[in-house]
Amino acid sequence: MNFEKSQRIKRLPPYLFVELDRKKAQIQAKGVDVIDLGIGDPDLPTPDFVVDAMAKAIRKPKNHRYPSSQGSLSFRKAATTFLRRRFGLEPDPETQVCACIGSKEAIAHFPIAFVEPEDIVLVPSPGYPVYHIGTLFCGGISYFMPLLEDNSFLPDLSAIPQDVAEKARIIWLNYPNNPTSACATKEFFQEVVEFAKANQIIVCHDAAYSEMCFDGYKAPSFLETPGAMDIGIEFHSLSKTYNMTGWRIGFATGNPELIGALKQVKSNVDSGQFEAVEEAAAAALESDQSFVATMQEIYTKRRNVLVDGLLSLGIKAHRPKATFYVWIKVPKGYTSSSFSTLLLEKAGIVCTPGNGFGEPGEGYVRMALTVSEERLSEAVERLRGVL
Ligand code: PLP
């Protein structure tokens, strides 16, 4: 039997968090009390009102049948309500919203509709790995746009060679950004619309962290930008906003042709999400969002504990106004890898080496605010002992 894998699988980089989990398990096996600031998975539970909605929904026999692959109309209407209240958007729930099995699923599948082998996809680097992986699965070629501190971690669109821009089918953007925690300005989004229209490029905006904002900041939707609906699709996730990573629910919204294409792919690949999950998710989206405000307060306090602690150690850390990530320049003499190895082996702290998100992330590590203030203080004290 020939189990030779396809080129698209052979070309895959090792999935970052699988490697991290392996290293963490090795250290834990030695009896170390590990403080895990690695993966961005909220430590706090899903709100009770969402769990209660699920408990009711699971008892309804209509939810036991095959779901709609684009999501129930009531879920899509709830997404529309959320988008209207939060961003002033008015997408048509019939044609401009599609549920997804976590935004990762749609981010990975969407390119199937538009990317031919050898087509170029513009991918931010450092960035969430799935933009590149989705490109590879289509036989496409990622052109990496470096996100550099000098340019506020925004891609420099004017640095993209004209022949690359002309061949590109999709540009991926993600603000508030993982891993740099940078935020985009409305002016930058306007520049993206003009660039995309001039070069006939589809804009895919990943808005997974749109609700995780602090200090009164409210992240804009890319689709608020004039002209964005003509060329754009935006991916939303309930995972981080409502502590629902395990539930696998999100949605895409935007231009009807782009949403239609995503639905076409999905109807041929999956049969949608369990509609009981969609009912519970609709309760979250239609709620008064006070839960989100409570989470924002918790993360603000955690952020301050970690950033103040790091600054007191002379470590350069940005105080992010969004996302639950702190993007940290490693001290002089270290690389992303040597610093994260030092933290793991000498302090029992897991963080993510910045170069794991792409080469321009070299020289940084990412820490996630997914443990309590007490554990973050302890992490700072352990670091004090090591440095
Ligand atoms: N986009 C970004 C930037 C992320 O960091 C993540 C998860 O970490 C996702 C998308 C996927 O979220 P989900 O599939 O849970 O909706």
CSV table of C-alpha atoms and ligand atoms in Angstrom, one decimal:
chain,number,residue,atom,x,y,z
A,1,MET,CA,0.0,0.0,0.0
A,2,ASN,CA,1.3,3.5,-0.9
A,3,PHE,CA,0.6,5.9,2.0
A,4,GLU,CA,2.7,8.7,0.4
A,5,LYS,CA,1.2,12.0,1.4
A,6,SER,CA,0.3,14.7,-1.0
A,7,GLN,CA,2.6,17.7,-1.6
A,8,ARG,CA,0.1,20.0,0.1
A,9,ILE,CA,0.4,18.0,3.3
A,10,LYS,CA,4.1,17.6,3.0
A,11,ARG,CA,4.5,21.4,2.6
A,12,LEU,CA,2.6,22.1,5.9
A,13,PRO,CA,4.7,23.6,8.6
A,14,PRO,CA,4.4,21.8,12.0
A,15,TYR,CA,1.3,23.3,13.7
A,16,LEU,CA,2.7,25.7,16.2
A,17,PHE,CA,0.6,24.7,19.2
A,18,VAL,CA,1.1,21.0,18.8
A,19,GLU,CA,4.9,21.6,19.3
A,20,LEU,CA,4.2,23.8,22.3
A,21,ASP,CA,2.0,21.2,23.9
A,22,ARG,CA,4.7,18.6,23.4
A,23,LYS,CA,7.4,20.7,25.2
A,24,LYS,CA,4.9,21.6,28.0
A,25,ALA,CA,4.1,18.0,28.6
A,26,GLN,CA,7.9,17.2,28.8
A,27,ILE,CA,8.4,19.8,31.5
A,28,GLN,CA,5.2,18.8,33.4
A,29,ALA,CA,6.4,15.2,33.4
A,30,LYS,CA,9.3,16.4,35.5
A,31,GLY,CA,6.8,17.6,38.1
A,32,VAL,CA,7.1,21.4,37.3
A,33,ASP,CA,4.1,23.6,38.1
A,34,VAL,CA,3.8,25.1,34.7
A,35,ILE,CA,2.2,28.6,34.1
A,36,ASP,CA,0.8,28.3,30.6
A,37,LEU,CA,0.7,31.6,28.8
A,38,GLY,CA,1.0,29.8,25.4
A,39,ILE,CA,-2.2,29.2,23.6
A,40,GLY,CA,-5.0,31.8,23.5
A,41,ASP,CA,-7.7,29.8,25.1
A,42,PRO,CA,-9.8,31.6,27.8
A,43,ASP,CA,-9.6,30.0,31.2
A,44,LEU,CA,-13.0,31.2,32.5
A,45,PRO,CA,-16.3,29.4,31.8
A,46,THR,CA,-19.0,30.2,29.2
A,47,PRO,CA,-21.6,32.5,30.8
A,48,ASP,CA,-24.5,30.6,32.6
A,49,PHE,CA,-27.2,32.2,30.4
A,50,VAL,CA,-25.5,30.6,27.3
A,51,VAL,CA,-25.2,27.2,29.0
A,52,ASP,CA,-28.8,27.4,30.1
A,53,ALA,CA,-29.9,28.3,26.5
A,54,MET,CA,-28.0,25.2,25.4
A,55,ALA,CA,-29.6,23.0,28.0
A,56,LYS,CA,-33.0,24.0,26.6
A,57,ALA,CA,-32.0,23.7,23.0
A,58,ILE,CA,-30.5,20.3,23.3
A,59,ARG,CA,-33.9,18.9,24.4
A,60,LYS,CA,-35.6,20.1,21.2
A,61,PRO,CA,-36.0,17.2,18.7
A,62,LYS,CA,-35.8,19.6,15.8
A,63,ASN,CA,-32.2,20.2,16.7
A,64,HIS,CA,-31.4,16.5,16.5
A,65,ARG,CA,-31.7,16.5,12.8
A,66,TYR,CA,-29.1,17.6,10.2
A,67,PRO,CA,-28.5,21.3,10.5
A,68,SER,CA,-28.4,23.8,7.7
A,69,SER,CA,-24.9,24.1,6.5
A,70,GLN,CA,-25.1,27.9,6.3
A,71,GLY,CA,-26.6,28.1,9.9
A,72,SER,CA,-30.2,28.4,10.9
A,73,LEU,CA,-31.9,31.6,9.9
A,74,SER,CA,-32.5,32.5,13.6
A,75,PHE,CA,-28.7,32.3,14.2
A,76,ARG,CA,-28.0,34.4,11.2
A,77,LYS,CA,-30.5,37.0,12.3
A,78,ALA,CA,-28.9,37.0,15.8
A,79,ALA,CA,-25.5,37.7,14.1
A,80,THR,CA,-27.1,40.5,12.1
A,81,THR,CA,-28.5,42.0,15.4
A,82,PHE,CA,-25.0,41.9,16.9
A,83,LEU,CA,-23.4,43.5,13.8
A,84,ARG,CA,-26.0,46.3,13.7
A,85,ARG,CA,-25.8,47.1,17.4
A,86,ARG,CA,-22.0,46.9,17.6
A,87,PHE,CA,-20.8,48.3,14.2
A,88,GLY,CA,-24.0,49.8,12.6
A,89,LEU,CA,-23.8,47.2,9.8
A,90,GLU,CA,-27.0,46.0,8.1
A,91,PRO,CA,-26.2,42.8,6.3
A,92,ASP,CA,-29.0,40.7,4.9
A,93,PRO,CA,-29.2,37.6,7.1
A,94,GLU,CA,-30.4,35.5,4.0
A,95,THR,CA,-27.5,36.4,1.7
A,96,GLN,CA,-24.8,38.1,3.8
A,97,VAL,CA,-24.3,35.9,6.8
A,98,CYS,CA,-23.0,32.3,7.0
A,99,ALA,CA,-22.5,30.4,10.3
A,100,CYS,CA,-19.2,28.5,10.6
A,101,ILE,CA,-17.9,25.7,12.8
A,102,GLY,CA,-15.5,28.2,14.6
A,103,SER,CA,-14.0,30.9,12.4
A,104,LYS,CA,-11.0,28.7,11.8
A,105,GLU,CA,-13.1,26.4,9.7
A,106,ALA,CA,-14.3,29.1,7.4
A,107,ILE,CA,-10.9,30.8,7.2
A,108,ALA,CA,-9.4,27.5,6.1
A,109,HIS,CA,-12.2,26.7,3.6
A,110,PHE,CA,-13.0,30.1,2.1
A,111,PRO,CA,-9.9,30.1,-0.3
A,112,ILE,CA,-11.1,26.9,-2.0
A,113,ALA,CA,-13.7,29.1,-3.7
A,114,PHE,CA,-11.2,31.5,-5.2
A,115,VAL,CA,-7.6,30.3,-5.2
A,116,GLU,CA,-6.3,28.3,-8.1
A,117,PRO,CA,-2.9,26.4,-7.9
A,118,GLU,CA,-0.1,28.9,-8.1
A,119,ASP,CA,-2.3,31.9,-7.3
A,120,ILE,CA,-0.9,34.4,-4.8
A,121,VAL,CA,-2.5,35.1,-1.5
A,122,LEU,CA,-1.2,38.0,0.6
A,123,VAL,CA,-0.6,36.8,4.2
A,124,PRO,CA,0.5,38.8,7.2
A,125,SER,CA,3.6,37.6,9.0
A,126,PRO,CA,3.7,37.1,11.9
A,127,GLY,CA,0.1,35.9,11.7
A,128,TYR,CA,-2.5,33.3,12.6
A,129,PRO,CA,-1.1,30.2,10.8
A,130,VAL,CA,-4.4,29.2,9.1
A,131,TYR,CA,-4.2,32.0,6.4
A,132,HIS,CA,-1.1,30.3,5.0
A,133,ILE,CA,-2.3,26.8,5.6
A,134,GLY,CA,-5.6,27.5,3.8
A,135,THR,CA,-3.5,28.8,0.9
A,136,LEU,CA,-1.3,25.7,0.8
A,137,PHE,CA,-4.4,23.4,0.7
A,138,CYS,CA,-5.5,25.2,-2.5
A,139,GLY,CA,-2.0,24.9,-4.0
A,140,GLY,CA,-1.7,28.7,-3.8
A,141,ILE,CA,1.4,30.6,-2.9
A,142,SER,CA,1.6,32.9,0.2
A,143,TYR,CA,3.3,36.2,-0.3
A,144,PHE,CA,4.1,37.2,3.3
A,145,MET,CA,3.6,40.8,4.2
A,146,PRO,CA,5.8,41.6,7.2
A,147,LEU,CA,4.1,43.3,10.2
A,148,LEU,CA,6.8,45.4,11.7
A,149,GLU,CA,6.9,47.6,14.8
A,150,ASP,CA,8.1,50.5,12.7
A,151,ASN,CA,4.9,50.5,10.8
A,152,SER,CA,2.7,49.8,13.9
A,153,PHE,CA,2.4,46.2,12.8
A,154,LEU,CA,0.3,47.1,9.8
A,155,PRO,CA,1.4,45.7,6.4
A,156,ASP,CA,3.0,48.2,4.1
A,157,LEU,CA,0.8,47.9,1.1
A,158,SER,CA,3.1,50.2,-1.0
A,159,ALA,CA,5.9,47.7,-0.5
A,160,ILE,CA,4.0,44.9,-2.3
A,161,PRO,CA,5.5,44.6,-5.8
A,162,GLN,CA,3.0,45.6,-8.5
A,163,ASP,CA,3.3,42.2,-10.3
A,164,VAL,CA,2.5,40.4,-7.0
A,165,ALA,CA,-0.5,42.7,-6.3
A,166,GLU,CA,-1.8,42.1,-9.8
A,167,LYS,CA,-1.6,38.3,-9.3
A,168,ALA,CA,-3.0,38.2,-5.8
A,169,ARG,CA,-6.5,36.9,-5.3
A,170,ILE,CA,-6.9,37.4,-1.6
A,171,ILE,CA,-5.4,39.6,1.1
A,172,TRP,CA,-5.8,38.4,4.7
A,173,LEU,CA,-5.9,41.0,7.5
A,174,ASN,CA,-6.6,40.5,11.3
A,175,TYR,CA,-7.2,43.5,13.6
A,176,PRO,CA,-7.1,43.6,16.6
A,177,ASN,CA,-4.1,41.4,15.7
A,178,ASN,CA,-2.9,38.0,16.8
A,179,PRO,CA,0.0,37.9,17.8
A,180,THR,CA,1.1,41.5,17.9
A,181,SER,CA,-2.1,42.9,19.5
A,182,ALA,CA,-1.9,45.9,17.2
A,183,CYS,CA,-5.1,47.7,16.1
A,184,ALA,CA,-5.9,49.1,12.7
A,185,THR,CA,-7.0,52.6,12.0
A,186,LYS,CA,-9.9,53.5,9.9
A,187,GLU,CA,-7.5,55.3,7.5
A,188,PHE,CA,-5.6,52.0,7.1
A,189,PHE,CA,-8.8,50.1,6.3
A,190,GLN,CA,-9.6,52.8,3.7
A,191,GLU,CA,-6.2,52.4,2.1
A,192,VAL,CA,-6.9,48.6,2.0
A,193,VAL,CA,-10.2,49.2,0.1
A,194,GLU,CA,-8.4,51.3,-2.5
A,195,PHE,CA,-5.5,48.9,-2.9
A,196,ALA,CA,-7.9,45.9,-3.2
A,197,LYS,CA,-10.2,47.6,-5.7
A,198,ALA,CA,-7.2,48.8,-7.8
A,199,ASN,CA,-5.8,45.3,-8.0
A,200,GLN,CA,-9.0,43.2,-7.9
A,201,ILE,CA,-8.2,41.5,-4.6
A,202,ILE,CA,-10.7,40.0,-2.2
A,203,VAL,CA,-10.2,41.3,1.3
A,204,CYS,CA,-10.7,38.7,4.1
A,205,HIS,CA,-10.7,40.3,7.5
A,206,ASP,CA,-10.4,38.1,10.6
A,207,ALA,CA,-12.2,39.9,13.4
A,208,ALA,CA,-11.8,37.2,16.1
A,209,TYR,CA,-10.7,39.8,18.7
A,210,SER,CA,-13.1,42.6,17.9
A,211,GLU,CA,-14.7,42.5,21.3
A,212,MET,CA,-11.6,42.1,23.4
A,213,CYS,CA,-10.8,45.8,23.8
A,214,PHE,CA,-9.7,47.8,26.8
A,215,ASP,CA,-9.4,51.4,28.0
A,216,GLY,CA,-12.6,52.4,26.2
A,217,TYR,CA,-11.2,51.4,22.8
A,218,LYS,CA,-13.8,49.9,20.3
A,219,ALA,CA,-12.3,48.1,17.4
A,220,PRO,CA,-13.9,48.9,14.1
A,221,SER,CA,-15.3,46.3,11.6
A,222,PHE,CA,-13.4,46.4,8.3
A,223,LEU,CA,-16.9,46.4,6.7
A,224,GLU,CA,-17.7,49.8,8.2
A,225,THR,CA,-15.1,51.3,5.7
A,226,PRO,CA,-16.8,52.9,2.7
A,227,GLY,CA,-16.6,50.5,-0.3
A,228,ALA,CA,-15.6,47.5,1.9
A,229,MET,CA,-18.8,45.6,1.2
A,230,ASP,CA,-17.9,45.5,-2.5
A,231,ILE,CA,-14.8,43.5,-2.0
A,232,GLY,CA,-14.7,42.1,1.6
A,233,ILE,CA,-15.7,39.3,3.9
A,234,GLU,CA,-15.2,39.3,7.6
A,235,PHE,CA,-14.9,36.4,9.9
A,236,HIS,CA,-16.3,36.6,13.4
A,237,SER,CA,-15.9,34.2,16.3
A,238,LEU,CA,-17.7,33.6,19.5
A,239,SER,CA,-14.8,31.8,21.0
A,240,LYS,CA,-12.9,34.5,22.8
A,241,THR,CA,-15.8,36.9,23.2
A,242,TYR,CA,-18.0,34.6,25.3
A,243,ASN,CA,-15.4,32.0,26.4
A,244,MET,CA,-16.8,29.5,23.9
A,245,THR,CA,-13.7,28.0,22.3
A,246,GLY,CA,-14.9,24.5,22.8
A,247,TRP,CA,-18.3,25.1,21.2
A,248,ARG,CA,-16.9,25.8,17.7
A,249,ILE,CA,-19.2,28.6,16.5
A,250,GLY,CA,-18.6,31.7,14.5
A,251,PHE,CA,-19.9,33.4,11.4
A,252,ALA,CA,-18.8,35.2,8.3
A,253,THR,CA,-20.5,38.3,6.9
A,254,GLY,CA,-19.8,40.6,3.9
A,255,ASN,CA,-20.3,40.8,0.2
A,256,PRO,CA,-23.2,38.5,-0.9
A,257,GLU,CA,-21.2,36.8,-3.7
A,258,LEU,CA,-18.3,36.0,-1.3
A,259,ILE,CA,-20.7,34.7,1.3
A,260,GLY,CA,-22.5,32.7,-1.4
A,261,ALA,CA,-19.2,31.2,-2.4
A,262,LEU,CA,-18.4,30.2,1.2
A,263,LYS,CA,-21.8,28.6,1.5
A,264,GLN,CA,-21.2,26.7,-1.7
A,265,VAL,CA,-17.9,25.3,-0.3
A,266,LYS,CA,-19.4,24.5,3.1
A,267,SER,CA,-22.5,22.8,1.8
A,268,ASN,CA,-20.1,20.4,0.0
A,269,VAL,CA,-17.7,19.8,2.9
A,270,ASP,CA,-19.7,19.9,6.1
A,271,SER,CA,-23.3,19.8,7.2
A,272,GLY,CA,-23.2,22.8,9.5
A,273,GLN,CA,-23.0,23.2,13.3
A,274,PHE,CA,-25.3,21.5,15.8
A,275,GLU,CA,-28.3,23.8,15.8
A,276,ALA,CA,-28.5,23.6,19.6
A,277,VAL,CA,-25.1,25.3,19.7
A,278,GLU,CA,-26.4,27.9,17.3
A,279,GLU,CA,-29.4,28.6,19.6
A,280,ALA,CA,-27.1,29.1,22.6
A,281,ALA,CA,-24.7,31.3,20.5
A,282,ALA,CA,-27.7,33.4,19.4
A,283,ALA,CA,-28.5,34.0,23.0
A,284,ALA,CA,-24.9,35.3,23.5
A,285,LEU,CA,-25.1,37.5,20.4
A,286,GLU,CA,-28.4,39.0,21.3
A,287,SER,CA,-27.6,39.6,25.0
A,288,ASP,CA,-26.9,43.0,26.4
A,289,GLN,CA,-23.1,42.3,26.2
A,290,SER,CA,-22.6,43.0,29.9
A,291,PHE,CA,-20.7,39.7,30.0
A,292,VAL,CA,-18.3,41.1,27.5
A,293,ALA,CA,-17.7,44.2,29.6
A,294,THR,CA,-17.0,42.0,32.7
A,295,MET,CA,-14.4,40.0,30.7
A,296,GLN,CA,-12.8,43.2,29.4
A,297,GLU,CA,-12.4,44.4,33.1
A,298,ILE,CA,-10.8,41.1,34.0
A,299,TYR,CA,-8.4,41.1,31.1
A,300,THR,CA,-7.5,44.8,31.7
A,301,LYS,CA,-6.4,44.0,35.3
A,302,ARG,CA,-4.5,40.9,34.1
A,303,ARG,CA,-2.8,42.9,31.4
A,304,ASN,CA,-1.7,45.6,33.9
A,305,VAL,CA,-0.3,43.0,36.3
A,306,LEU,CA,1.8,41.4,33.5
A,307,VAL,CA,2.9,44.5,31.6
A,308,ASP,CA,3.8,46.5,34.8
A,309,GLY,CA,5.7,43.4,36.0
A,310,LEU,CA,7.6,43.0,32.8
A,311,LEU,CA,8.4,46.7,32.6
A,312,SER,CA,9.7,46.6,36.2
A,313,LEU,CA,12.1,43.9,34.9
A,314,GLY,CA,13.3,46.1,32.1
A,315,ILE,CA,11.5,43.9,29.5
A,316,LYS,CA,10.0,45.9,26.6
A,317,ALA,CA,6.3,45.0,26.5
A,318,HIS,CA,3.5,46.8,24.7
A,319,ARG,CA,0.4,47.5,26.8
A,320,PRO,CA,-2.2,46.3,24.3
A,321,LYS,CA,-5.5,48.1,23.9
A,322,ALA,CA,-7.1,45.0,22.5
A,323,THR,CA,-6.7,41.1,22.4
A,324,PHE,CA,-5.5,39.1,25.3
A,325,TYR,CA,-1.9,38.9,24.0
A,326,VAL,CA,1.1,40.8,25.2
A,327,TRP,CA,3.8,41.0,22.4
A,328,ILE,CA,7.2,41.2,24.1
A,329,LYS,CA,10.6,42.1,22.7
A,330,VAL,CA,13.0,39.6,24.0
A,331,PRO,CA,16.0,41.0,26.1
A,332,LYS,CA,19.3,41.7,24.3
A,333,GLY,CA,21.3,38.5,23.5
A,334,TYR,CA,18.2,36.2,23.2
A,335,THR,CA,16.2,34.9,20.2
A,336,SER,CA,12.5,34.1,20.3
A,337,SER,CA,13.5,30.5,20.7
A,338,SER,CA,16.3,30.8,23.3
A,339,PHE,CA,14.1,33.2,25.5
A,340,SER,CA,11.0,31.0,25.4
A,341,THR,CA,13.2,27.9,26.2
A,342,LEU,CA,14.8,29.8,29.1
A,343,LEU,CA,11.3,30.7,30.4
A,344,LEU,CA,10.1,27.2,30.1
A,345,GLU,CA,13.1,25.4,31.5
A,346,LYS,CA,14.1,27.8,34.3
A,347,ALA,CA,10.8,29.4,35.2
A,348,GLY,CA,8.2,26.8,34.2
A,349,ILE,CA,6.5,29.5,32.0
A,350,VAL,CA,5.1,28.6,28.6
A,351,CYS,CA,5.0,31.4,26.1
A,352,THR,CA,4.9,31.3,22.3
A,353,PRO,CA,8.1,32.2,20.4
A,354,GLY,CA,7.3,35.0,18.0
A,355,ASN,CA,9.0,33.4,15.0
A,356,GLY,CA,6.5,30.5,15.2
A,357,PHE,CA,4.0,33.0,13.7
A,358,GLY,CA,6.4,33.8,10.9
A,359,GLU,CA,10.0,35.1,10.4
A,360,PRO,CA,9.3,38.8,11.1
A,361,GLY,CA,8.1,37.7,14.6
A,362,GLU,CA,11.7,36.8,15.4
A,363,GLY,CA,12.9,38.7,18.5
A,364,TYR,CA,9.5,38.6,20.2
A,365,VAL,CA,7.5,36.2,22.3
A,366,ARG,CA,3.8,36.2,22.9
A,367,MET,CA,2.2,35.8,26.3
A,368,ALA,CA,-1.6,35.2,26.6
A,369,LEU,CA,-3.6,36.6,29.6
A,370,THR,CA,-5.3,33.3,30.2
A,371,VAL,CA,-4.4,32.8,33.8
A,372,SER,CA,-5.4,34.7,37.0
A,373,GLU,CA,-3.8,37.9,38.3
A,374,GLU,CA,-2.2,35.8,41.0
A,375,ARG,CA,-0.6,33.4,38.5
A,376,LEU,CA,0.6,36.3,36.4
A,377,SER,CA,2.2,37.9,39.4
A,378,GLU,CA,3.9,34.6,40.2
A,379,ALA,CA,5.1,34.4,36.6
A,380,VAL,CA,6.7,37.9,37.0
A,381,GLU,CA,8.3,36.8,40.2
A,382,ARG,CA,9.7,33.6,38.7
A,383,LEU,CA,11.1,35.7,35.8
A,384,ARG,CA,12.7,38.1,38.3
A,385,GLY,CA,14.5,35.1,39.7
A,386,VAL,CA,15.8,34.0,36.3
A,387,LEU,CA,16.8,37.2,34.7
B,1,PLP,N1,-8.4,34.0,14.1
B,1,PLP,C1,-7.5,34.3,15.0
B,1,PLP,C2,-6.6,35.5,14.8
B,1,PLP,C3,-7.3,33.5,16.1
B,1,PLP,O1,-6.3,33.8,17.0
B,1,PLP,C4,-8.1,32.4,16.3
B,1,PLP,C5,-8.0,31.4,17.4
B,1,PLP,O2,-7.0,31.5,18.1
B,1,PLP,C6,-9.1,32.1,15.3
B,1,PLP,C7,-9.2,32.9,14.2
B,1,PLP,C8,-10.0,30.9,15.4
B,1,PLP,O3,-11.0,31.0,16.3
B,1,PLP,P1,-12.2,30.0,16.3
B,1,PLP,O4,-12.0,29.0,15.3
B,1,PLP,O5,-12.2,29.4,17.7
B,1,PLP,O6,-13.4,30.8,16.0
